[in-house]
Amino acid sequence: MLDYISDKVQDETRQGEAFAPFTVDPNQYKKLFYIESYGCQMNFSDSEIVASILNKEGFGATRNFEDADLVLLNTCSIREKAEQTVRKRLTEFKKLKNAKPGLLIGMLGCMAERLKSKLLEEEKLVDLVVGPDAYRTLPGLIIEAESGQKAVNVLLSRDETYADISPVRLDSNGITAFVSIMRGCNNMCSFCVVPFTRGRERSRDSVSIINECRDLFERGFREVTLLGQNVDSYYYQPLQAPQREGMAYTQGQLKENSESSQSEVSAKVAFPIGEGRDGAEIVTFPNLLEKVALISPLLRVRFSTSHPKDITDEVLHIMAKHENICKYIHLPVQSGSSRILQLMNRTYTREWYMAKVDRIREIIPDCGLSSDIIAGFCTEEDADHKDTLSIMEYSRYDMSYMFFYSERPGTLAERRYKDDVPLDVKKKRLQEIVDVQGKLSFVSNKNDIGKTFQVLIEGDSKRSNKDWMGRSSQNKVIVFPKENYQFKKGDYVTVRVNDCTQATLLGQIIIN
Ligand code: 5AD
Ligand code: SF4
């Protein structure tokens, strides 16, 4: 039962999805690539950048790995299980490689960054190892690998944002899209490997973000999700953006570079608020959110992920002001115990988090809320676990991603603390967390019965092409019969909820 839970509840649903362009691609390609993505939404978004780079090199996407000349796995390192899944998947390509000796196999993403050339020793099958900031060098690396050499580039960069690369929308429904606004993370949560695999935080040029969102809207998309590990610390200062050339650095240099990041911080306050050098406009996250919202009232805007310490009243007020900014915040708590939060280096206490939830509910009374929760972090006791259960009840999350703690090599927690909660205790606590969330989701959905919501139609429901599937502003999935109305994907409709399950609202179109 628990294994079932750990597959179904802890991992997002799209793991290992293979991608190809949604529409038939009219271009003729000399070669084909196949890409599978694992982990967070950022990886899925990066695969779209990789696809764009490869298209320019004459590689077309295929959904069948048997047809591919290049097989890529865009990997995740966040938990041990994510890495095991990828390693297992790799063995399945062995036969293919034996039958097709010219086939190249590449590892991209966080596992590539974490293991570097060690991956080549451990996985003999692999020809290419490319970290998340090195995708521009893929064409050269492929040529190198084609000549029979193993090719590796895992340099992290201080300023790579792929701002000028127009992502190829893979497997898109044509209505909702993810737009990356920043990369990396400076937070150093003690359990997390991301600061090591994705490097330091950097924000993408706001003009390129807005242009990408406007372009998506003009192509018929109706919802953009602004993506980043920590979107609320978005900060773009046009004239101070460093040059890309010569700025690459490796993980080993991360520490030395922390001094220069100090000077970056002091540079940030050297100008009047809102202005950079020569009066160039500084763009913060609330500014960016508003600019994207102003593209059109018909374009919905979402964002993810928010660190509780960084989401400000200003963001909440901008959300409240614009109807098309969705009333939904993913606000990972990780633990409800102040003691554990301190060990996790989350920089807030239980009470501080609860006050943040109060503030959200005060400014945006109908806001949907979700969380990430870790069971069984180092030294966690029953009392700490109870604090987690009670903060869940307090926050009334509509949904959560729930995990048990998995020690990751090189993280602060691995170096400082003992992973001392036995696996069976971790799993038992996780099960209790899952149960509480199940109950909260069901209560939250039941509370919506009788209410009406504006729903953006994303497509047919999974079960029947007689039903539409869409989402409310609060990010809840709503399924409702098409009836005889002539609505289509991308339309907004008013839907009254008349039933629900734990995961889905069921409704009916209301015509005023
Ligand atoms: N073990 C378990 N869960 C983790 N997460 C990050 N690192 C770990 C780890 N070592 C979870 C956190 C984070 C989410 C993306 O993954 O809850 O918010
Ligand atoms: Fe990891 Fe914390 Fe950064 Fe999220 S905010 S990516 S959990 S270090």
Coordinates of C-alpha atoms and ligand atoms in Angstrom, one line a residue:
M1 CA 0.0 0.0 0.0
L2 CA 2.7 2.4 0.9
D3 CA 4.6 1.8 -2.3
Y4 CA 1.5 2.6 -4.1
I5 CA 1.2 5.8 -2.2
S6 CA 4.8 6.7 -2.7
D7 CA 4.3 6.4 -6.5
K8 CA 1.0 8.0 -6.7
V9 CA 1.2 10.8 -4.2
Q10 CA 4.8 11.8 -3.9
D11 CA 5.6 12.3 -7.5
E12 CA 4.0 14.6 -9.9
T13 CA 1.9 12.8 -12.5
R14 CA 4.0 13.5 -15.6
Q15 CA 7.2 11.7 -14.7
G16 CA 9.0 10.1 -17.6
E17 CA 6.6 11.5 -20.1
A18 CA 7.9 11.4 -23.7
F19 CA 7.5 14.5 -25.7
A20 CA 6.8 15.4 -29.3
P21 CA 5.3 18.6 -30.8
F22 CA 1.6 18.6 -30.4
T23 CA 0.9 19.6 -33.9
V24 CA 2.3 17.8 -37.0
D25 CA 5.6 19.4 -37.7
P26 CA 5.9 20.2 -41.4
N27 CA 9.7 20.6 -41.3
Q28 CA 12.0 17.9 -42.7
Y29 CA 14.6 16.8 -40.3
K30 CA 17.8 14.9 -41.0
K31 CA 17.8 13.2 -37.6
L32 CA 15.3 12.5 -34.8
F33 CA 15.6 12.9 -31.1
Y34 CA 13.5 11.5 -28.3
I35 CA 13.3 13.2 -24.9
E36 CA 11.8 12.1 -21.6
S37 CA 11.5 14.4 -18.6
Y38 CA 11.5 13.7 -14.9
G39 CA 11.1 15.9 -11.8
C40 CA 9.9 19.4 -11.5
Q41 CA 8.1 21.6 -14.0
M42 CA 11.4 23.5 -14.6
N43 CA 12.8 20.3 -16.2
F44 CA 9.8 20.0 -18.4
S45 CA 10.2 23.6 -19.4
D46 CA 14.0 23.1 -20.1
S47 CA 13.2 20.2 -22.4
E48 CA 11.3 22.7 -24.5
I49 CA 14.4 24.8 -24.7
V50 CA 16.5 21.8 -25.6
A51 CA 14.0 20.9 -28.3
S52 CA 14.3 24.4 -29.8
I53 CA 18.2 24.2 -29.8
L54 CA 18.0 20.7 -31.5
N55 CA 15.4 21.8 -34.1
K56 CA 17.8 24.4 -35.3
E57 CA 20.5 21.7 -35.7
G58 CA 18.1 19.7 -37.9
F59 CA 16.9 17.3 -35.2
G60 CA 13.1 16.7 -35.1
A61 CA 11.3 15.3 -32.1
T62 CA 9.8 11.8 -32.1
R63 CA 7.5 10.1 -29.6
N64 CA 9.0 6.6 -30.4
F65 CA 12.5 6.0 -29.0
E66 CA 13.0 3.2 -31.5
D67 CA 13.1 5.8 -34.3
A68 CA 15.5 8.1 -32.6
D69 CA 19.1 8.9 -33.4
L70 CA 19.5 10.6 -30.1
V71 CA 17.8 9.6 -26.8
L72 CA 17.8 12.2 -24.0
L73 CA 16.7 11.8 -20.4
N74 CA 16.2 15.1 -18.6
T75 CA 16.8 14.0 -15.0
C76 CA 15.9 14.9 -11.5
S77 CA 18.0 14.4 -8.3
I78 CA 15.7 15.7 -5.7
R79 CA 15.1 12.4 -4.0
E80 CA 17.0 9.1 -4.3
K81 CA 14.0 7.5 -5.9
A82 CA 14.0 9.9 -8.8
E83 CA 17.5 8.9 -9.6
Q84 CA 16.7 5.2 -9.3
T85 CA 13.8 5.6 -11.7
V86 CA 16.1 7.1 -14.3
R87 CA 18.8 4.5 -13.9
K88 CA 16.2 1.8 -14.3
R89 CA 14.9 3.5 -17.4
L90 CA 18.4 3.6 -18.8
T91 CA 18.8 -0.1 -18.7
E92 CA 15.7 -0.4 -21.0
F93 CA 17.7 1.5 -23.7
K94 CA 20.5 -1.1 -23.7
K95 CA 18.9 -3.4 -26.2
L96 CA 18.1 -0.5 -28.5
K97 CA 21.7 0.7 -28.3
N98 CA 23.0 -2.8 -29.1
A99 CA 20.8 -3.0 -32.2
K100 CA 21.6 0.5 -33.3
P101 CA 25.3 1.2 -32.5
G102 CA 25.2 4.8 -33.8
L103 CA 22.5 5.7 -31.3
L104 CA 23.5 8.4 -28.8
I105 CA 22.2 8.5 -25.3
G106 CA 22.4 11.7 -23.3
M107 CA 21.7 12.6 -19.7
L108 CA 20.5 16.1 -19.0
G109 CA 19.4 18.0 -16.0
C110 CA 20.1 17.7 -12.3
M111 CA 21.5 14.1 -12.2
A112 CA 24.0 15.1 -14.9
E113 CA 25.0 18.1 -12.9
R114 CA 25.3 16.2 -9.6
L115 CA 27.3 13.2 -10.9
K116 CA 29.2 14.8 -13.8
S117 CA 31.6 12.5 -15.5
K118 CA 31.1 9.9 -12.8
L119 CA 27.9 9.1 -14.7
L120 CA 29.9 8.0 -17.6
E121 CA 31.8 5.5 -15.5
E122 CA 28.7 4.3 -13.7
E123 CA 26.5 4.1 -16.8
K124 CA 28.5 2.8 -19.7
L125 CA 25.6 3.3 -22.1
V126 CA 25.7 7.1 -21.8
D127 CA 27.5 9.2 -24.4
L128 CA 26.6 12.7 -23.3
V129 CA 26.3 14.4 -19.9
V130 CA 24.9 17.9 -20.0
G131 CA 24.1 20.1 -17.0
P132 CA 21.1 22.5 -16.9
D133 CA 23.1 25.6 -17.8
A134 CA 25.0 24.0 -20.8
Y135 CA 22.2 23.2 -23.3
R136 CA 23.5 25.8 -25.8
T137 CA 26.6 23.6 -26.2
L138 CA 24.6 20.5 -27.1
P139 CA 25.2 20.8 -30.9
G140 CA 29.0 20.7 -30.3
L141 CA 28.7 18.0 -27.8
I142 CA 26.7 15.9 -30.1
I143 CA 29.3 16.2 -32.8
E144 CA 32.0 15.2 -30.3
A145 CA 29.9 12.2 -29.3
E146 CA 29.3 11.2 -32.9
S147 CA 33.0 11.0 -33.4
G148 CA 33.1 8.3 -30.6
Q149 CA 34.2 10.5 -27.7
K150 CA 32.2 10.8 -24.6
A151 CA 31.1 14.5 -24.2
V152 CA 30.5 16.3 -20.9
N153 CA 29.5 19.9 -20.1
V154 CA 28.3 20.6 -16.6
L155 CA 29.5 24.1 -16.1
L156 CA 27.0 26.2 -14.2
S157 CA 26.6 29.8 -15.2
R158 CA 25.9 33.0 -13.2
D159 CA 23.7 34.5 -15.9
E160 CA 22.4 31.8 -18.3
T161 CA 18.6 32.2 -18.6
Y162 CA 18.1 31.1 -22.2
A163 CA 16.1 34.3 -22.5
D164 CA 16.6 34.5 -26.3
I165 CA 15.5 31.0 -27.0
S166 CA 12.0 30.5 -28.0
P167 CA 10.9 27.2 -26.5
V168 CA 9.2 24.6 -28.7
R169 CA 6.0 23.7 -27.0
L170 CA 6.1 20.0 -26.5
D171 CA 2.9 18.0 -26.0
S172 CA 1.1 21.2 -25.4
N173 CA -2.7 21.4 -25.2
G174 CA -2.4 24.8 -26.9
I175 CA -4.1 26.6 -24.0
T176 CA -1.7 26.5 -21.0
A177 CA 2.0 27.0 -21.0
F178 CA 4.9 27.4 -18.6
V179 CA 7.3 30.3 -18.9
S180 CA 10.5 30.2 -17.0
I181 CA 11.3 33.6 -15.4
M182 CA 14.3 32.7 -13.3
R183 CA 16.8 29.9 -12.7
G184 CA 18.7 28.5 -9.7
C185 CA 18.2 29.0 -6.0
N186 CA 20.1 30.8 -3.3
N187 CA 18.1 29.5 -0.4
M188 CA 20.1 26.6 0.8
C189 CA 17.3 24.6 2.5
S190 CA 19.4 22.0 4.3
F191 CA 17.6 19.0 2.7
C192 CA 17.8 20.3 -0.9
V193 CA 20.2 19.5 -3.7
V194 CA 18.8 22.1 -6.1
P195 CA 21.3 24.9 -5.2
F196 CA 24.1 22.5 -6.2
T197 CA 22.5 21.2 -9.3
R198 CA 21.0 24.4 -10.7
G199 CA 23.4 27.0 -9.3
R200 CA 22.8 30.5 -8.2
E201 CA 19.6 32.5 -8.7
R202 CA 19.4 34.6 -11.8
S203 CA 16.4 36.4 -13.3
R204 CA 15.5 36.4 -17.0
D205 CA 15.1 39.7 -18.9
S206 CA 11.6 41.0 -18.2
V207 CA 11.1 42.2 -21.8
S208 CA 11.8 38.7 -23.2
I209 CA 9.4 37.2 -20.6
I210 CA 6.6 39.6 -21.6
N211 CA 7.2 39.1 -25.3
E212 CA 7.0 35.3 -24.8
C213 CA 3.8 35.6 -22.9
R214 CA 2.3 38.0 -25.5
D215 CA 3.3 35.7 -28.3
L216 CA 1.7 32.7 -26.5
F217 CA -1.5 34.7 -26.1
E218 CA -1.5 35.7 -29.8
R219 CA -1.1 32.0 -30.7
G220 CA -4.3 31.1 -28.7
F221 CA -2.8 30.2 -25.3
R222 CA -5.0 31.5 -22.5
E223 CA -2.9 30.7 -19.4
V224 CA 0.8 31.1 -18.5
T225 CA 2.5 29.9 -15.4
L226 CA 5.6 31.9 -14.4
L227 CA 8.1 29.4 -13.3
G228 CA 11.1 29.5 -11.0
Q229 CA 12.5 27.8 -7.9
N230 CA 11.7 30.9 -5.9
V231 CA 9.7 33.3 -8.1
D232 CA 9.1 36.0 -5.4
S233 CA 12.8 36.9 -5.5
Y234 CA 12.6 37.7 -9.2
Y235 CA 14.7 40.9 -9.7
Y236 CA 15.8 42.2 -13.0
Q237 CA 17.9 45.2 -13.5
P238 CA 18.5 45.8 -17.2
L239 CA 21.7 47.7 -17.3
Q240 CA 23.4 45.6 -14.7
A241 CA 22.8 42.2 -16.4
P242 CA 26.3 40.7 -16.6
Q243 CA 27.6 39.5 -20.0
R244 CA 27.3 35.8 -20.6
E245 CA 30.7 35.3 -22.1
G246 CA 33.4 34.3 -19.6
M247 CA 30.9 34.2 -16.7
A248 CA 30.6 30.4 -16.4
Y249 CA 31.6 28.9 -13.2
T250 CA 31.7 25.4 -11.7
Q251 CA 30.1 24.0 -8.6
G252 CA 33.5 24.1 -6.9
Q253 CA 33.6 27.9 -7.5
L254 CA 30.2 28.4 -5.9
K255 CA 31.7 29.3 -2.5
E256 CA 34.3 31.7 -3.9
N257 CA 31.6 33.4 -5.9
S258 CA 29.5 34.1 -2.8
E259 CA 31.6 37.2 -2.2
S260 CA 30.8 38.6 -5.5
S261 CA 27.1 37.9 -4.9
Q262 CA 27.5 40.1 -1.8
S263 CA 28.5 43.0 -3.9
E264 CA 25.6 42.3 -6.2
V265 CA 23.3 42.6 -3.2
S266 CA 24.8 46.0 -2.2
A267 CA 24.6 47.1 -5.8
K268 CA 20.9 46.5 -5.7
V269 CA 20.4 49.2 -3.1
A270 CA 22.7 51.7 -4.7
F271 CA 19.9 53.2 -6.8
P272 CA 16.6 54.8 -5.9
I273 CA 13.9 52.1 -5.6
G274 CA 12.5 51.2 -9.0
E275 CA 15.5 52.6 -10.9
G276 CA 18.7 51.1 -12.0
R277 CA 21.7 52.8 -13.5
D278 CA 20.7 55.7 -15.9
G279 CA 17.1 55.4 -14.6
A280 CA 16.5 52.0 -16.2
E281 CA 13.5 50.3 -14.7
I282 CA 14.1 47.6 -12.1
V283 CA 11.5 44.9 -12.4
T284 CA 10.6 42.9 -9.2
F285 CA 8.2 40.0 -9.1
P286 CA 5.0 42.0 -8.4
N287 CA 5.9 44.4 -11.2
L288 CA 6.4 41.4 -13.6
L289 CA 3.2 39.8 -12.5
E290 CA 1.2 42.9 -13.2
K291 CA 2.9 43.5 -16.6
V292 CA 2.0 39.9 -17.7
A293 CA -1.5 40.3 -16.4
L294 CA -2.0 43.5 -18.4
I295 CA -1.3 41.7 -21.7
S296 CA -4.9 40.8 -21.8
P297 CA -7.7 40.2 -19.3
L298 CA -8.3 36.9 -21.2
L299 CA -4.8 35.6 -20.3
R300 CA -4.7 33.9 -17.0
V301 CA -1.5 34.2 -15.0
R302 CA -0.2 31.7 -12.4
F303 CA 3.1 31.3 -10.8
S304 CA 5.1 28.8 -8.9
T305 CA 7.0 28.3 -6.5
S306 CA 6.8 30.8 -3.6
H307 CA 9.0 30.6 -0.6
P308 CA 6.9 31.8 2.4
K309 CA 9.7 34.1 3.5
D310 CA 9.6 36.0 0.1
I311 CA 6.0 36.4 -0.8
T312 CA 5.1 40.0 0.1
D313 CA 1.9 41.9 0.7
E314 CA 2.6 43.7 -2.6
V315 CA 2.3 40.4 -4.5
L316 CA -0.9 39.6 -2.6
H317 CA -2.4 43.0 -3.5
I318 CA -1.5 42.7 -7.2
M319 CA -3.2 39.3 -7.1
A320 CA -6.3 40.7 -5.6
K321 CA -6.3 43.7 -8.0
H322 CA -6.2 41.7 -11.3
E323 CA -9.0 39.2 -11.9
N324 CA -6.9 37.3 -14.4
I325 CA -4.1 36.6 -11.8
C326 CA -5.2 33.2 -10.5
K327 CA -6.2 33.0 -6.8
Y328 CA -3.9 30.2 -6.0
I329 CA -0.5 30.0 -4.2
H330 CA 1.8 27.1 -3.8
L331 CA 3.4 27.8 -0.4
P332 CA 5.6 24.9 0.7
V333 CA 5.6 24.6 4.5
Q334 CA 7.9 21.5 4.6
S335 CA 7.3 21.0 8.3
G336 CA 5.0 22.4 11.0
S337 CA 7.6 22.3 13.8
S338 CA 9.7 25.4 14.4
R339 CA 12.6 23.3 15.6
I340 CA 12.6 21.2 12.4
L341 CA 12.1 24.3 10.3
Q342 CA 15.3 25.8 11.8
L343 CA 17.3 22.6 11.0
M344 CA 15.9 22.8 7.5
N345 CA 17.1 26.4 7.3
R346 CA 13.7 27.6 6.1
T347 CA 14.2 30.9 8.0
Y348 CA 10.6 31.1 9.3
T349 CA 8.9 29.6 12.3
R350 CA 5.6 27.8 12.6
E351 CA 3.9 31.0 13.9
W352 CA 5.4 33.2 11.2
Y353 CA 4.1 30.8 8.5
M354 CA 0.6 30.7 10.1
A355 CA 0.6 34.5 10.1
K356 CA 1.4 34.4 6.4
V357 CA -1.5 32.1 5.8
D358 CA -3.7 34.6 7.7
R359 CA -2.5 37.5 5.6
I360 CA -3.2 35.6 2.4
R361 CA -6.8 34.8 3.5
E362 CA -7.2 38.4 4.6
I363 CA -6.2 40.0 1.3
I364 CA -7.5 37.2 -1.0
P365 CA -10.3 35.5 0.9
D366 CA -11.0 32.9 -1.8
C367 CA -7.3 32.0 -2.4
G368 CA -6.5 28.3 -3.1
L369 CA -3.4 27.1 -1.2
S370 CA -1.2 24.1 -1.6
S371 CA 2.0 22.9 0.0
D372 CA 5.1 20.6 -0.1
I373 CA 5.6 18.5 3.1
I374 CA 8.5 16.3 4.2
A375 CA 7.9 13.6 6.7
G376 CA 10.8 12.2 8.9
F377 CA 13.5 14.9 8.5
C378 CA 16.5 14.4 10.7
T379 CA 15.7 14.2 14.5
E380 CA 12.0 14.6 13.9
E381 CA 10.0 13.3 16.8
D382 CA 6.3 12.5 17.2
A383 CA 5.6 15.9 18.7
D384 CA 7.2 17.6 15.6
H385 CA 5.1 15.4 13.3
K386 CA 2.0 16.3 15.2
D387 CA 2.9 20.0 14.6
T388 CA 3.0 19.2 10.9
L389 CA -0.4 17.6 11.0
S390 CA -1.8 20.6 12.9
I391 CA -0.3 23.2 10.6
M392 CA -1.9 21.4 7.7
E393 CA -5.3 21.7 9.4
Y394 CA -4.7 25.3 10.2
S395 CA -3.7 26.1 6.6
R396 CA -6.5 24.1 5.1
Y397 CA -4.5 23.1 2.0
D398 CA -6.5 22.2 -1.0
M399 CA -3.6 20.0 -2.2
S400 CA -0.1 18.9 -1.2
Y401 CA 2.9 17.2 -2.6
M402 CA 4.1 14.9 0.2
F403 CA 7.4 13.1 0.6
F404 CA 9.4 11.3 3.1
Y405 CA 12.9 12.6 3.7
S406 CA 15.6 11.3 1.4
E407 CA 19.1 12.2 2.3
R408 CA 21.0 13.8 -0.7
P409 CA 24.7 13.7 -1.0
G410 CA 26.4 17.1 -0.6
T411 CA 23.5 18.9 1.1
L412 CA 23.9 20.8 4.4
A413 CA 21.7 18.2 6.1
E414 CA 23.8 15.3 4.9
R415 CA 26.9 17.0 6.2
R416 CA 25.5 18.2 9.5
Y417 CA 22.7 15.9 10.7
K418 CA 22.1 12.2 11.1
D419 CA 19.3 10.7 8.9
D420 CA 18.0 9.1 12.1
V421 CA 14.3 8.5 11.5
P422 CA 13.8 4.8 10.6
L423 CA 12.2 4.3 7.2
D424 CA 9.1 2.6 8.6
V425 CA 8.5 5.6 10.9
K426 CA 9.0 8.0 7.9
K427 CA 6.5 6.0 5.9
K428 CA 4.0 5.8 8.8
R429 CA 4.2 9.5 9.3
L430 CA 3.9 10.1 5.6
Q431 CA 0.8 8.0 5.5
E432 CA -0.8 10.1 8.3
I433 CA 0.1 13.3 6.3
V434 CA -1.5 11.8 3.2
D435 CA -4.6 10.9 5.1
V436 CA -5.0 14.4 6.6
Q437 CA -4.5 15.9 3.2
G438 CA -7.0 13.6 1.7
K439 CA -9.5 14.7 4.2
L440 CA -8.7 18.4 3.8
S441 CA -9.0 18.1 0.0
F442 CA -12.3 16.5 0.3
V443 CA -13.7 19.1 2.7
S444 CA -12.4 21.9 0.5
N445 CA -14.1 20.4 -2.5
K446 CA -17.3 19.8 -0.7
N447 CA -17.3 23.4 0.4
D448 CA -17.4 24.3 -3.3
I449 CA -20.7 22.5 -4.0
G450 CA -23.3 25.0 -5.0
K451 CA -20.7 27.6 -5.9
T452 CA -20.1 28.9 -9.5
F453 CA -16.6 29.3 -11.0
Q454 CA -15.2 30.8 -14.1
V455 CA -13.5 27.8 -15.8
L456 CA -10.9 27.9 -18.6
I457 CA -11.6 24.9 -20.8
E458 CA -8.3 22.9 -21.3
G459 CA -9.7 20.0 -23.3
D460 CA -11.7 16.8 -23.1
S461 CA -11.9 15.1 -19.7
K462 CA -9.7 12.0 -19.4
R463 CA -12.7 9.7 -19.1
S464 CA -15.0 10.9 -21.8
N465 CA -15.0 13.2 -24.9
K466 CA -18.6 14.2 -23.9
D467 CA -17.1 16.1 -20.9
W468 CA -14.9 19.1 -20.8
M469 CA -12.0 19.5 -18.3
G470 CA -10.9 22.8 -17.0
R471 CA -9.6 24.6 -13.9
S472 CA -11.0 27.2 -11.6
S473 CA -8.9 30.2 -10.7
Q474 CA -8.0 28.3 -7.5
N475 CA -6.4 25.6 -9.6
K476 CA -9.1 23.0 -9.0
V477 CA -9.9 20.6 -11.8
I478 CA -13.5 20.8 -12.8
V479 CA -15.2 18.2 -15.1
F480 CA -18.6 19.0 -16.7
P481 CA -20.7 17.8 -19.6
K482 CA -20.3 19.6 -22.9
E483 CA -24.1 19.3 -23.5
N484 CA -25.2 21.0 -26.8
Y485 CA -23.2 24.2 -26.3
Q486 CA -20.7 25.1 -28.9
F487 CA -17.8 25.8 -26.6
K488 CA -14.2 25.0 -27.5
K489 CA -10.8 24.6 -25.8
G490 CA -9.6 28.0 -24.6
D491 CA -13.1 29.4 -23.9
Y492 CA -14.1 30.6 -20.5
V493 CA -17.4 29.2 -19.1
T494 CA -19.3 29.6 -15.9
V495 CA -19.7 26.3 -14.2
R496 CA -21.8 25.4 -11.1
V497 CA -20.4 22.7 -8.9
N498 CA -22.9 20.1 -8.0
D499 CA -20.7 17.2 -6.8
C500 CA -17.1 16.2 -6.1
T501 CA -14.5 13.6 -5.4
Q502 CA -11.4 14.1 -3.3
A503 CA -9.5 15.2 -6.4
T504 CA -12.1 16.7 -8.8
L505 CA -15.1 19.0 -8.9
L506 CA -18.0 17.9 -11.0
G507 CA -20.3 20.6 -12.5
Q508 CA -22.6 22.0 -15.0
I509 CA -22.4 24.9 -17.4
I510 CA -24.5 27.9 -16.4
I511 CA -25.6 30.4 -19.1
N512 CA -26.5 33.8 -17.7
Ligands
5AD1 N1 13.8 14.6 0.6 C1 12.5 14.7 0.4 N2 11.8 15.7 -0.2 C2 12.6 16.7 -0.7 N3 12.2 17.8 -1.3 C3 13.4 18.5 -1.6 N4 14.4 17.8 -1.2 C4 14.0 16.7 -0.6 C5 14.6 15.6 0.1 N5 15.9 15.5 0.2 C6 10.9 18.2 -1.6 C7 10.5 19.5 -0.9 C8 10.5 20.5 -2.0 C9 10.0 19.6 -3.2 C10 10.2 20.1 -4.5 O1 10.7 18.4 -3.0 O2 9.3 19.4 -0.3 O3 9.7 21.6 -1.8
SF4_2 FE1 15.4 23.7 -2.7 FE2 14.7 25.4 -0.7 FE3 15.6 26.3 -3.1 FE4 13.2 25.1 -3.0 S1 13.8 27.0 -1.9 S2 14.8 24.7 -4.5 S3 13.5 23.6 -1.4 S4 16.8 25.1 -1.6

